[in-house]
GROMACS .gro file of N, CA and C in nm:
model
  528
    1MET      N    1   4.435   3.202   6.419
    1MET     CA    2   4.443   3.185   6.562
    1MET      C    3   4.567   3.259   6.613
    2THR      N    4   4.545   3.350   6.703
    2THR     CA    5   4.653   3.431   6.760
    2THR      C    6   4.706   3.364   6.886
    3ARG      N    7   4.837   3.370   6.905
    3ARG     CA    8   4.898   3.320   7.029
    3ARG      C    9   4.893   3.433   7.132
    4ILE      N   10   4.812   3.413   7.236
    4ILE     CA   11   4.789   3.514   7.338
    4ILE      C   12   4.834   3.463   7.474
    5ALA      N   13   4.900   3.549   7.549
    5ALA     CA   14   4.930   3.523   7.690
    5ALA      C   15   4.841   3.614   7.771
    6PHE      N   16   4.773   3.557   7.869
    6PHE     CA   17   4.688   3.636   7.958
    6PHE      C   18   4.742   3.622   8.098
    7LEU      N   19   4.777   3.735   8.160
    7LEU     CA   20   4.844   3.738   8.289
    7LEU      C   21   4.753   3.802   8.394
    8GLY      N   22   4.716   3.726   8.493
    8GLY     CA   23   4.629   3.778   8.599
    8GLY      C   24   4.489   3.722   8.585
    9LEU      N   25   4.455   3.628   8.671
    9LEU     CA   26   4.327   3.558   8.659
    9LEU      C   27   4.239   3.577   8.782
   10GLY      N   28   4.228   3.703   8.824
   10GLY     CA   29   4.134   3.736   8.930
   10GLY      C   30   3.993   3.734   8.875
   11ALA      N   31   3.902   3.796   8.944
   11ALA     CA   32   3.761   3.795   8.902
   11ALA      C   33   3.742   3.847   8.760
   12MET      N   34   3.810   3.954   8.725
   12MET     CA   35   3.798   4.010   8.590
   12MET      C   36   3.877   3.928   8.488
   13GLY      N   37   4.002   3.900   8.520
   13GLY     CA   38   4.089   3.829   8.427
   13GLY      C   39   4.036   3.694   8.385
   14GLN      N   40   3.982   3.617   8.480
   14GLN     CA   41   3.927   3.486   8.446
   14GLN      C   42   3.816   3.499   8.343
   15ARG      N   43   3.728   3.592   8.365
   15ARG     CA   44   3.613   3.610   8.275
   15ARG      C   45   3.658   3.659   8.137
   16MET      N   46   3.753   3.751   8.136
   16MET     CA   47   3.803   3.802   8.008
   16MET      C   48   3.875   3.692   7.930
   17ALA      N   49   3.961   3.619   7.997
   17ALA     CA   50   4.039   3.513   7.931
   17ALA      C   51   3.949   3.402   7.879
   18MET      N   52   3.840   3.373   7.949
   18MET     CA   53   3.750   3.266   7.906
   18MET      C   54   3.693   3.295   7.767
   19HIS      N   55   3.677   3.421   7.732
   19HIS     CA   56   3.625   3.458   7.599
   19HIS      C   57   3.729   3.437   7.489
   20LEU      N   58   3.854   3.419   7.526
   20LEU     CA   59   3.962   3.404   7.428
   20LEU      C   60   4.001   3.259   7.403
   21VAL      N   61   3.977   3.172   7.499
   21VAL     CA   62   4.034   3.037   7.496
   21VAL      C   63   3.985   2.953   7.378
   22SER      N   64   3.863   2.971   7.335
   22SER     CA   65   3.812   2.887   7.226
   22SER      C   66   3.856   2.934   7.088
   23GLU      N   67   3.898   3.060   7.077
   23GLU     CA   68   3.933   3.116   6.946
   23GLU      C   69   4.082   3.139   6.926
   24HIS      N   70   4.161   3.122   7.032
   24HIS     CA   71   4.303   3.154   7.024
   24HIS      C   72   4.386   3.048   7.096
   25ASP      N   73   4.514   3.048   7.066
   25ASP     CA   74   4.611   2.966   7.137
   25ASP      C   75   4.645   3.044   7.263
   26LEU      N   76   4.585   3.007   7.377
   26LEU     CA   77   4.592   3.087   7.499
   26LEU      C   78   4.681   3.022   7.603
   27THR      N   79   4.778   3.100   7.651
   27THR     CA   80   4.860   3.061   7.765
   27THR      C   81   4.827   3.158   7.877
   28VAL      N   82   4.808   3.105   7.997
   28VAL     CA   83   4.769   3.188   8.110
   28VAL      C   84   4.871   3.177   8.223
   29TYR      N   85   4.876   3.283   8.303
   29TYR     CA   86   4.960   3.284   8.423
   29TYR      C   87   4.882   3.352   8.533
   30ASN      N   88   4.894   3.298   8.653
   30ASN     CA   89   4.843   3.362   8.773
   30ASN      C   90   4.931   3.319   8.889
   31ARG      N   91   4.956   3.410   8.982
   31ARG     CA   92   5.044   3.374   9.094
   31ARG      C   93   4.982   3.265   9.181
   32THR      N   94   4.849   3.252   9.180
   32THR     CA   95   4.780   3.140   9.245
   32THR      C   96   4.736   3.046   9.133
   33PRO      N   97   4.812   2.941   9.105
   33PRO     CA   98   4.785   2.854   8.990
   33PRO      C   99   4.644   2.794   8.987
   34SER      N  100   4.584   2.770   9.103
   34SER     CA  101   4.451   2.708   9.104
   34SER      C  102   4.346   2.793   9.034
   35ARG      N  103   4.370   2.924   9.025
   35ARG     CA  104   4.276   3.012   8.955
   35ARG      C  105   4.269   2.984   8.804
   36ALA      N  106   4.365   2.909   8.754
   36ALA     CA  107   4.369   2.878   8.610
   36ALA      C  108   4.296   2.750   8.575
   37ALA      N  109   4.246   2.676   8.673
   37ALA     CA  110   4.190   2.543   8.650
   37ALA      C  111   4.080   2.541   8.544
   38THR      N  112   3.985   2.631   8.553
   38THR     CA  113   3.874   2.633   8.457
   38THR      C  114   3.925   2.663   8.316
   39LEU      N  115   4.020   2.752   8.305
   39LEU     CA  116   4.076   2.786   8.173
   39LEU      C  117   4.156   2.669   8.116
   40ILE      N  118   4.229   2.599   8.200
   40ILE     CA  119   4.305   2.482   8.154
   40ILE      C  120   4.209   2.375   8.105
   41GLU      N  121   4.101   2.353   8.179
   41GLU     CA  122   3.999   2.257   8.137
   41GLU      C  123   3.939   2.296   8.002
   42ALA      N  124   3.932   2.426   7.975
   42ALA     CA  125   3.875   2.475   7.848
   42ALA      C  126   3.977   2.475   7.735
   43GLY      N  127   4.105   2.443   7.765
   43GLY     CA  128   4.204   2.432   7.659
   43GLY      C  129   4.324   2.523   7.668
   44ALA      N  130   4.330   2.609   7.770
   44ALA     CA  131   4.446   2.697   7.786
   44ALA      C  132   4.564   2.619   7.840
   45THR      N  133   4.683   2.674   7.820
   45THR     CA  134   4.806   2.619   7.875
   45THR      C  135   4.847   2.707   7.992
   46PHE      N  136   4.896   2.647   8.099
   46PHE     CA  137   4.942   2.724   8.215
   46PHE      C  138   5.092   2.743   8.208
   47ALA      N  139   5.138   2.864   8.237
   47ALA     CA  140   5.281   2.894   8.244
   47ALA      C  141   5.319   2.920   8.389
   48ALA      N  142   5.438   2.878   8.426
   48ALA     CA  143   5.485   2.891   8.564
   48ALA      C  144   5.525   3.034   8.599
   49THR      N  145   5.560   3.115   8.498
   49THR     CA  146   5.600   3.254   8.522
   49THR      C  147   5.542   3.343   8.412
   50PRO      N  148   5.532   3.473   8.437
   50PRO     CA  149   5.489   3.564   8.332
   50PRO      C  150   5.583   3.559   8.210
   51ALA      N  151   5.714   3.546   8.234
   51ALA     CA  152   5.809   3.539   8.122
   51ALA      C  153   5.782   3.417   8.035
   52GLU      N  154   5.755   3.304   8.098
   52GLU     CA  155   5.723   3.182   8.023
   52GLU      C  156   5.595   3.200   7.943
   53ALA      N  157   5.496   3.263   8.001
   53ALA     CA  158   5.370   3.287   7.930
   53ALA      C  159   5.392   3.378   7.809
   54ALA      N  160   5.472   3.481   7.824
   54ALA     CA  161   5.494   3.579   7.717
   54ALA      C  162   5.578   3.523   7.603
   55ARG      N  163   5.664   3.427   7.632
   55ARG     CA  164   5.753   3.371   7.530
   55ARG      C  165   5.671   3.311   7.416
   56GLY      N  166   5.691   3.363   7.296
   56GLY     CA  167   5.622   3.312   7.178
   56GLY      C  168   5.485   3.373   7.154
   57ALA      N  169   5.435   3.455   7.247
   57ALA     CA  170   5.303   3.516   7.231
   57ALA      C  171   5.309   3.635   7.136
   58GLU      N  172   5.208   3.647   7.053
   58GLU     CA  173   5.194   3.763   6.966
   58GLU      C  174   5.131   3.879   7.041
   59VAL      N  175   5.044   3.845   7.138
   59VAL     CA  176   4.975   3.945   7.220
   59VAL      C  177   4.986   3.900   7.365
   60VAL      N  178   5.021   3.995   7.453
   60VAL     CA  179   5.030   3.968   7.597
   60VAL      C  180   4.937   4.066   7.667
   61ILE      N  181   4.840   4.013   7.742
   61ILE     CA  182   4.741   4.095   7.812
   61ILE      C  183   4.761   4.079   7.962
   62SER      N  184   4.765   4.190   8.032
   62SER     CA  185   4.779   4.189   8.177
   62SER      C  186   4.655   4.249   8.240
   63MET      N  187   4.605   4.182   8.346
   63MET     CA  188   4.488   4.231   8.419
   63MET      C  189   4.509   4.202   8.568
   64VAL      N  190   4.573   4.297   8.635
   64VAL     CA  191   4.600   4.282   8.778
   64VAL      C  192   4.547   4.405   8.853
   65THR      N  193   4.579   4.416   8.981
   65THR     CA  194   4.510   4.514   9.065
   65THR      C  195   4.561   4.657   9.062
   66ASP      N  196   4.693   4.676   9.047
   66ASP     CA  197   4.745   4.812   9.062
   66ASP      C  198   4.887   4.821   9.006
   67ASP      N  199   4.949   4.940   9.023
   67ASP     CA  200   5.085   4.963   8.973
   67ASP      C  201   5.184   4.860   9.027
   68GLU      N  202   5.179   4.836   9.157
   68GLU     CA  203   5.275   4.745   9.219
   68GLU      C  204   5.263   4.604   9.161
   69ALA      N  205   5.142   4.554   9.149
   69ALA     CA  206   5.122   4.420   9.093
   69ALA      C  207   5.163   4.416   8.946
   70SER      N  208   5.130   4.522   8.872
   70SER     CA  209   5.168   4.527   8.731
   70SER      C  210   5.319   4.533   8.714
   71GLU      N  211   5.383   4.616   8.794
   71GLU     CA  212   5.529   4.627   8.784
   71GLU      C  213   5.596   4.492   8.813
   72HIS      N  214   5.549   4.424   8.915
   72HIS     CA  215   5.607   4.293   8.948
   72HIS      C  216   5.582   4.193   8.834
   73LEU      N  217   5.461   4.192   8.783
   73LEU     CA  218   5.425   4.100   8.675
   73LEU      C  219   5.514   4.119   8.552
   74TRP      N  220   5.537   4.244   8.517
   74TRP     CA  221   5.615   4.275   8.397
   74TRP      C  222   5.766   4.273   8.421
   75SER      N  223   5.810   4.318   8.539
   75SER     CA  224   5.952   4.351   8.557
   75SER      C  225   6.029   4.265   8.655
   76ALA      N  226   5.967   4.170   8.721
   76ALA     CA  227   6.040   4.090   8.820
   76ALA      C  228   6.165   4.030   8.755
   77PRO      N  229   6.279   4.041   8.822
   77PRO     CA  230   6.405   3.991   8.765
   77PRO      C  231   6.395   3.843   8.724
   78GLY      N  232   6.417   3.818   8.596
   78GLY     CA  233   6.420   3.683   8.543
   78GLY      C  234   6.285   3.620   8.515
   79THR      N  235   6.179   3.663   8.586
   79THR     CA  236   6.049   3.597   8.568
   79THR      C  237   5.942   3.689   8.512
   80GLY      N  238   5.967   3.820   8.508
   80GLY     CA  239   5.868   3.915   8.458
   80GLY      C  240   5.841   3.897   8.309
   81ALA      N  241   5.722   3.933   8.268
   81ALA     CA  242   5.680   3.915   8.129
   81ALA      C  243   5.773   3.984   8.030
   82LEU      N  244   5.835   4.095   8.070
   82LEU     CA  245   5.928   4.162   7.979
   82LEU      C  246   6.042   4.071   7.935
   83HIS      N  247   6.082   3.978   8.021
   83HIS     CA  248   6.193   3.887   7.990
   83HIS      C  249   6.155   3.784   7.883
   84GLY      N  250   6.027   3.765   7.860
   84GLY     CA  251   5.982   3.672   7.756
   84GLY      C  252   5.918   3.740   7.638
   85LEU      N  253   5.896   3.872   7.647
   85LEU     CA  254   5.827   3.946   7.543
   85LEU      C  255   5.907   3.943   7.414
   86GLU      N  256   5.843   3.897   7.308
   86GLU     CA  257   5.909   3.882   7.178
   86GLU      C  258   5.913   4.015   7.102
   87GLU      N  259   6.014   4.032   7.021
   87GLU     CA  260   6.022   4.148   6.932
   87GLU      C  261   5.897   4.150   6.845
   88GLY      N  262   5.834   4.266   6.834
   88GLY     CA  263   5.714   4.282   6.753
   88GLY      C  264   5.584   4.248   6.823
   89ALA      N  265   5.591   4.187   6.941
   89ALA     CA  266   5.470   4.151   7.015
   89ALA      C  267   5.394   4.277   7.056
   90LEU      N  268   5.266   4.259   7.080
   90LEU     CA  269   5.179   4.367   7.124
   90LEU      C  270   5.134   4.338   7.266
   91ALA      N  271   5.168   4.427   7.357
   91ALA     CA  272   5.129   4.413   7.498
   91ALA      C  273   5.011   4.505   7.527
   92LEU      N  274   4.913   4.454   7.601
   92LEU     CA  275   4.798   4.532   7.645
   92LEU      C  276   4.796   4.531   7.797
   93GLU      N  277   4.813   4.646   7.856
   93GLU     CA  278   4.800   4.657   8.001
   93GLU      C  279   4.657   4.701   8.029
   94SER      N  280   4.575   4.607   8.074
   94SER     CA  281   4.433   4.634   8.098
   94SER      C  282   4.403   4.662   8.245
   95SER      N  283   4.502   4.658   8.328
   95SER     CA  284   4.485   4.687   8.470
   95SER      C  285   4.458   4.836   8.489
   96THR      N  286   4.401   4.869   8.604
   96THR     CA  287   4.385   5.010   8.640
   96THR      C  288   4.514   5.055   8.707
   97VAL      N  289   4.596   5.125   8.629
   97VAL     CA  290   4.727   5.171   8.675
   97VAL      C  291   4.742   5.319   8.642
   98THR      N  292   4.847   5.379   8.693
   98THR     CA  293   4.868   5.522   8.672
   98THR      C  294   4.934   5.550   8.537
   99PRO      N  295   4.910   5.668   8.483
   99PRO     CA  296   4.977   5.707   8.359
   99PRO      C  297   5.130   5.703   8.373
  100GLY      N  298   5.181   5.736   8.491
  100GLY     CA  299   5.326   5.732   8.512
  100GLY      C  300   5.382   5.591   8.494
  101TRP      N  301   5.313   5.491   8.548
  101TRP     CA  302   5.360   5.353   8.531
  101TRP      C  303   5.348   5.312   8.383
  102ILE      N  304   5.242   5.353   8.316
  102ILE     CA  305   5.228   5.320   8.175
  102ILE      C  306   5.343   5.379   8.095
  103ALA      N  307   5.381   5.503   8.123
  103ALA     CA  308   5.494   5.565   8.052
  103ALA      C  309   5.622   5.486   8.074
  104THR      N  310   5.647   5.444   8.198
  104THR     CA  311   5.765   5.365   8.230
  104THR      C  312   5.760   5.229   8.161
  105LEU      N  313   5.646   5.162   8.171
  105LEU     CA  314   5.630   5.032   8.105
  105LEU      C  315   5.647   5.046   7.954
  106GLY      N  316   5.596   5.154   7.898
  106GLY     CA  317   5.612   5.179   7.755
  106GLY      C  318   5.757   5.184   7.713
  107GLU      N  319   5.842   5.247   7.794
  107GLU     CA  320   5.985   5.252   7.764
  107GLU      C  321   6.048   5.112   7.770
  108HIS      N  322   6.009   5.034   7.870
  108HIS     CA  323   6.062   4.897   7.882
  108HIS      C  324   6.019   4.811   7.764
  109VAL      N  325   5.893   4.823   7.724
  109VAL     CA  326   5.841   4.745   7.612
  109VAL      C  327   5.911   4.787   7.483
  110LYS      N  328   5.928   4.917   7.464
  110LYS     CA  329   5.998   4.968   7.345
  110LYS      C  330   6.141   4.916   7.338
  111ALA      N  331   6.208   4.907   7.453
  111ALA     CA  332   6.345   4.855   7.457
  111ALA      C  333   6.350   4.709   7.411
  112ARG      N  334   6.239   4.638   7.425
  112ARG     CA  335   6.229   4.499   7.379
  112ARG      C  336   6.187   4.492   7.231
  113ARG      N  337   6.171   4.609   7.170
  113ARG     CA  338   6.125   4.620   7.031
  113ARG      C  339   5.986   4.561   7.013
  114ALA      N  340   5.907   4.582   7.116
  114ALA     CA  341   5.767   4.540   7.114
  114ALA      C  342   5.681   4.666   7.126
  115ARG      N  343   5.551   4.648   7.134
  115ARG     CA  344   5.457   4.761   7.135
  115ARG      C  345   5.363   4.749   7.255
  116LEU      N  346   5.316   4.862   7.305
  116LEU     CA  347   5.228   4.864   7.421
  116LEU      C  348   5.106   4.950   7.395
  117LEU      N  349   4.992   4.899   7.440
  117LEU     CA  350   4.869   4.978   7.450
  117LEU      C  351   4.829   4.978   7.597
  118ASP      N  352   4.794   5.095   7.649
  118ASP     CA  353   4.729   5.094   7.780
  118ASP      C  354   4.580   5.083   7.749
  119ALA      N  355   4.521   4.973   7.797
  119ALA     CA  356   4.384   4.938   7.759
  119ALA      C  357   4.301   4.897   7.880
  120PRO      N  358   4.289   4.986   7.981
  120PRO     CA  359   4.207   4.951   8.095
  120PRO      C  360   4.060   4.941   8.054
  121VAL      N  361   3.983   4.876   8.138
  121VAL     CA  362   3.843   4.854   8.105
  121VAL      C  363   3.751   4.927   8.202
  122ALA      N  364   3.635   4.967   8.152
  122ALA     CA  365   3.527   5.017   8.234
  122ALA      C  366   3.423   4.906   8.240
  123GLY      N  367   3.379   4.876   8.359
  123GLY     CA  368   3.285   4.766   8.380
  123GLY      C  369   3.337   4.678   8.491
  124SER      N  370   3.252   4.587   8.534
  124SER     CA  371   3.288   4.496   8.641
  124SER      C  372   3.262   4.353   8.597
  125THR      N  373   3.253   4.262   8.692
  125THR     CA  374   3.243   4.120   8.656
  125THR      C  375   3.120   4.087   8.571
  126PRO      N  376   3.002   4.145   8.594
  126PRO     CA  377   2.890   4.111   8.504
  126PRO      C  378   2.918   4.151   8.360
  127GLN      N  379   2.980   4.267   8.341
  127GLN     CA  380   3.014   4.312   8.205
  127GLN      C  381   3.123   4.225   8.145
  128ALA      N  382   3.220   4.185   8.226
  128ALA     CA  383   3.326   4.096   8.177
  128ALA      C  384   3.267   3.963   8.132
  129GLU      N  385   3.177   3.909   8.209
  129GLU     CA  386   3.116   3.781   8.174
  129GLU      C  387   3.031   3.792   8.048
  130ALA      N  388   2.964   3.905   8.030
  130ALA     CA  389   2.872   3.924   7.917
  130ALA      C  390   2.939   3.986   7.794
  131ARG      N  391   3.072   4.002   7.795
  131ARG     CA  392   3.144   4.067   7.684
  131ARG      C  393   3.095   4.210   7.661
  132LYS      N  394   3.071   4.280   7.767
  132LYS     CA  395   3.018   4.417   7.758
  132LYS      C  396   3.112   4.521   7.817
  133LEU      N  397   3.239   4.486   7.834
  133LEU     CA  398   3.336   4.582   7.885
  133LEU      C  399   3.360   4.694   7.784
  134ALA      N  400   3.402   4.809   7.833
  134ALA     CA  401   3.448   4.918   7.748
  134ALA      C  402   3.599   4.929   7.766
  135PHE      N  403   3.673   4.918   7.658
  135PHE     CA  404   3.818   4.934   7.661
  135PHE      C  405   3.851   5.080   7.633
  136LEU      N  406   3.928   5.142   7.721
  136LEU     CA  407   3.971   5.281   7.708
  136LEU      C  408   4.118   5.277   7.672
  137VAL      N  409   4.149   5.296   7.544
  137VAL     CA  410   4.280   5.257   7.491
  137VAL      C  411   4.366   5.377   7.454
  138GLY      N  412   4.489   5.372   7.501
  138GLY     CA  413   4.590   5.470   7.463
  138GLY      C  414   4.701   5.401   7.386
  139GLY      N  415   4.747   5.464   7.279
  139GLY     CA  416   4.857   5.407   7.201
  139GLY      C  417   4.840   5.434   7.053
  140ASP      N  418   4.931   5.378   6.977
  140ASP     CA  419   4.935   5.395   6.832
  140ASP      C  420   4.807   5.343   6.766
  141ALA      N  421   4.751   5.420   6.674
  141ALA     CA  422   4.625   5.384   6.608
  141ALA      C  423   4.634   5.251   6.533
  142ASP      N  424   4.748   5.224   6.470
  142ASP     CA  425   4.762   5.096   6.399
  142ASP      C  426   4.763   4.979   6.497
  143ASP      N  427   4.824   4.998   6.614
  143ASP     CA  428   4.824   4.893   6.716
  143ASP      C  429   4.684   4.872   6.772
  144VAL      N  430   4.610   4.982   6.790
  144VAL     CA  431   4.471   4.971   6.835
  144VAL      C  432   4.390   4.891   6.733
  145ALA      N  433   4.407   4.921   6.606
  145ALA     CA  434   4.335   4.849   6.501
  145ALA      C  435   4.369   4.700   6.504
  146GLU      N  436   4.497   4.668   6.524
  146GLU     CA  437   4.539   4.528   6.530
  146GLU      C  438   4.478   4.456   6.650
  147ALA      N  439   4.469   4.525   6.763
  147ALA     CA  440   4.418   4.463   6.886
  147ALA      C  441   4.266   4.463   6.894
  148THR      N  442   4.199   4.541   6.812
  148THR     CA  443   4.054   4.555   6.823
  148THR      C  444   3.979   4.422   6.816
  149PRO      N  445   4.009   4.331   6.723
  149PRO     CA  446   3.933   4.204   6.723
  149PRO      C  447   3.948   4.126   6.854
  150ILE      N  448   4.063   4.132   6.916
  150ILE     CA  449   4.084   4.062   7.043
  150ILE      C  450   4.005   4.132   7.153
  151MET      N  451   4.011   4.265   7.158
  151MET     CA  452   3.934   4.338   7.259
  151MET      C  453   3.785   4.318   7.239
  152GLU      N  454   3.741   4.310   7.113
  152GLU     CA  455   3.599   4.288   7.085
  152GLU      C  456   3.553   4.151   7.132
  153SER      N  457   3.644   4.056   7.145
  153SER     CA  458   3.607   3.925   7.201
  153SER      C  459   3.571   3.935   7.349
  154MET      N  460   3.616   4.043   7.413
  154MET     CA  461   3.594   4.058   7.556
  154MET      C  462   3.504   4.177   7.591
  155GLY      N  463   3.482   4.267   7.496
  155GLY     CA  464   3.408   4.389   7.527
  155GLY      C  465   3.321   4.437   7.414
  156ALA      N  466   3.238   4.533   7.445
  156ALA     CA  467   3.143   4.586   7.348
  156ALA      C  468   3.186   4.722   7.291
  157VAL      N  469   3.274   4.793   7.362
  157VAL     CA  470   3.314   4.927   7.320
  157VAL      C  471   3.467   4.935   7.323
  158ILE      N  472   3.523   4.986   7.215
  158ILE     CA  473   3.666   5.012   7.207
  158ILE      C  474   3.681   5.162   7.180
  159LEU      N  475   3.731   5.236   7.278
  159LEU     CA  476   3.745   5.381   7.264
  159LEU      C  477   3.893   5.414   7.260
  160HIS      N  478   3.940   5.461   7.143
  160HIS     CA  479   4.079   5.504   7.132
  160HIS      C  480   4.089   5.645   7.189
  161ALA      N  481   4.152   5.655   7.305
  161ALA     CA  482   4.159   5.781   7.379
  161ALA      C  483   4.274   5.871   7.337
  162GLY      N  484   4.363   5.820   7.250
  162GLY     CA  485   4.477   5.900   7.207
  162GLY      C  486   4.607   5.826   7.231
  163GLU      N  487   4.711   5.901   7.258
  163GLU     CA  488   4.844   5.842   7.271
  163GLU      C  489   4.858   5.759   7.399
  164LEU      N  490   4.968   5.686   7.407
  164LEU     CA  491   4.998   5.604   7.523
  164LEU      C  492   4.987   5.688   7.650
  165THR      N  493   4.929   5.636   7.751
  165THR     CA  494   4.895   5.693   7.883
  165THR      C  495   4.755   5.754   7.885
  166HIS      N  496   4.696   5.784   7.771
  166HIS     CA  497   4.564   5.846   7.770
  166HIS      C  498   4.454   5.749   7.812
  167GLY      N  499   4.471   5.620   7.786
  167GLY     CA  500   4.374   5.521   7.833
  167GLY      C  501   4.373   5.516   7.985
  168ALA      N  502   4.492   5.511   8.045
  168ALA     CA  503   4.503   5.509   8.191
  168ALA      C  504   4.446   5.637   8.252
  169THR      N  505   4.473   5.750   8.189
  169THR     CA  506   4.421   5.878   8.238
  169THR      C  507   4.269   5.877   8.234
  170LEU      N  508   4.212   5.836   8.122
  170LEU     CA  509   4.067   5.833   8.107
  170LEU      C  510   4.005   5.737   8.210
  171LYS      N  511   4.068   5.622   8.233
  171LYS     CA  512   4.017   5.527   8.331
  171LYS      C  513   4.012   5.590   8.470
  172LEU      N  514   4.116   5.665   8.508
  172LEU     CA  515   4.118   5.728   8.639
  172LEU      C  516   4.010   5.836   8.648
  173VAL      N  517   3.983   5.906   8.539
  173VAL     CA  518   3.875   6.005   8.537
  173VAL      C  519   3.740   5.935   8.554
  174VAL      N  520   3.718   5.826   8.483
  174VAL     CA  521   3.595   5.750   8.493
  174VAL      C  522   3.575   5.702   8.638
  175ASN      N  523   3.682   5.652   8.699
  175ASN     CA  524   3.671   5.602   8.837
  175ASN      C  525   3.642   5.714   8.937
  176ALA      N  526   3.690   5.836   8.906
  176ALA     CA  527   3.667   5.948   8.999
  176ALA      C  528   3.523   5.990   8.995
   0.00000   0.00000   0.00000
């Protein structure tokens, strides 16, 4: 059982996290706490801040709307997930964000002696609910291999697109 923090429980995040709660020690965070109710009923723990959620997690997954939301989630002074990210932890940024933000986030994660994959998804809520998302992943091959069983819990396709930022680049191409 892996200790996972899942940050961002919008339409996609709720569905993705629900696939993890029965098989993992899951802590969730959302800026609107009521969005976590179903996951808490299913056995997840709620954290008051992203930093609290990340503390002690082996894997931290973020699923928010854009660069601004992602930056706030990870970097907010004192409460951002980076402040709780453990040495050696594996972070997955699954939001649709720019390669530039991924490069910046990668430097912040590296400074914490942790690892980052940019792992945005192709698909929408029906695919998220049916575990049919496609993960477009950028980052170290060994980290991709480590994260694959977790991504497979939420999706049907794991495509290693190359180095860090390549997942975000491929996602933007797919969206175009």
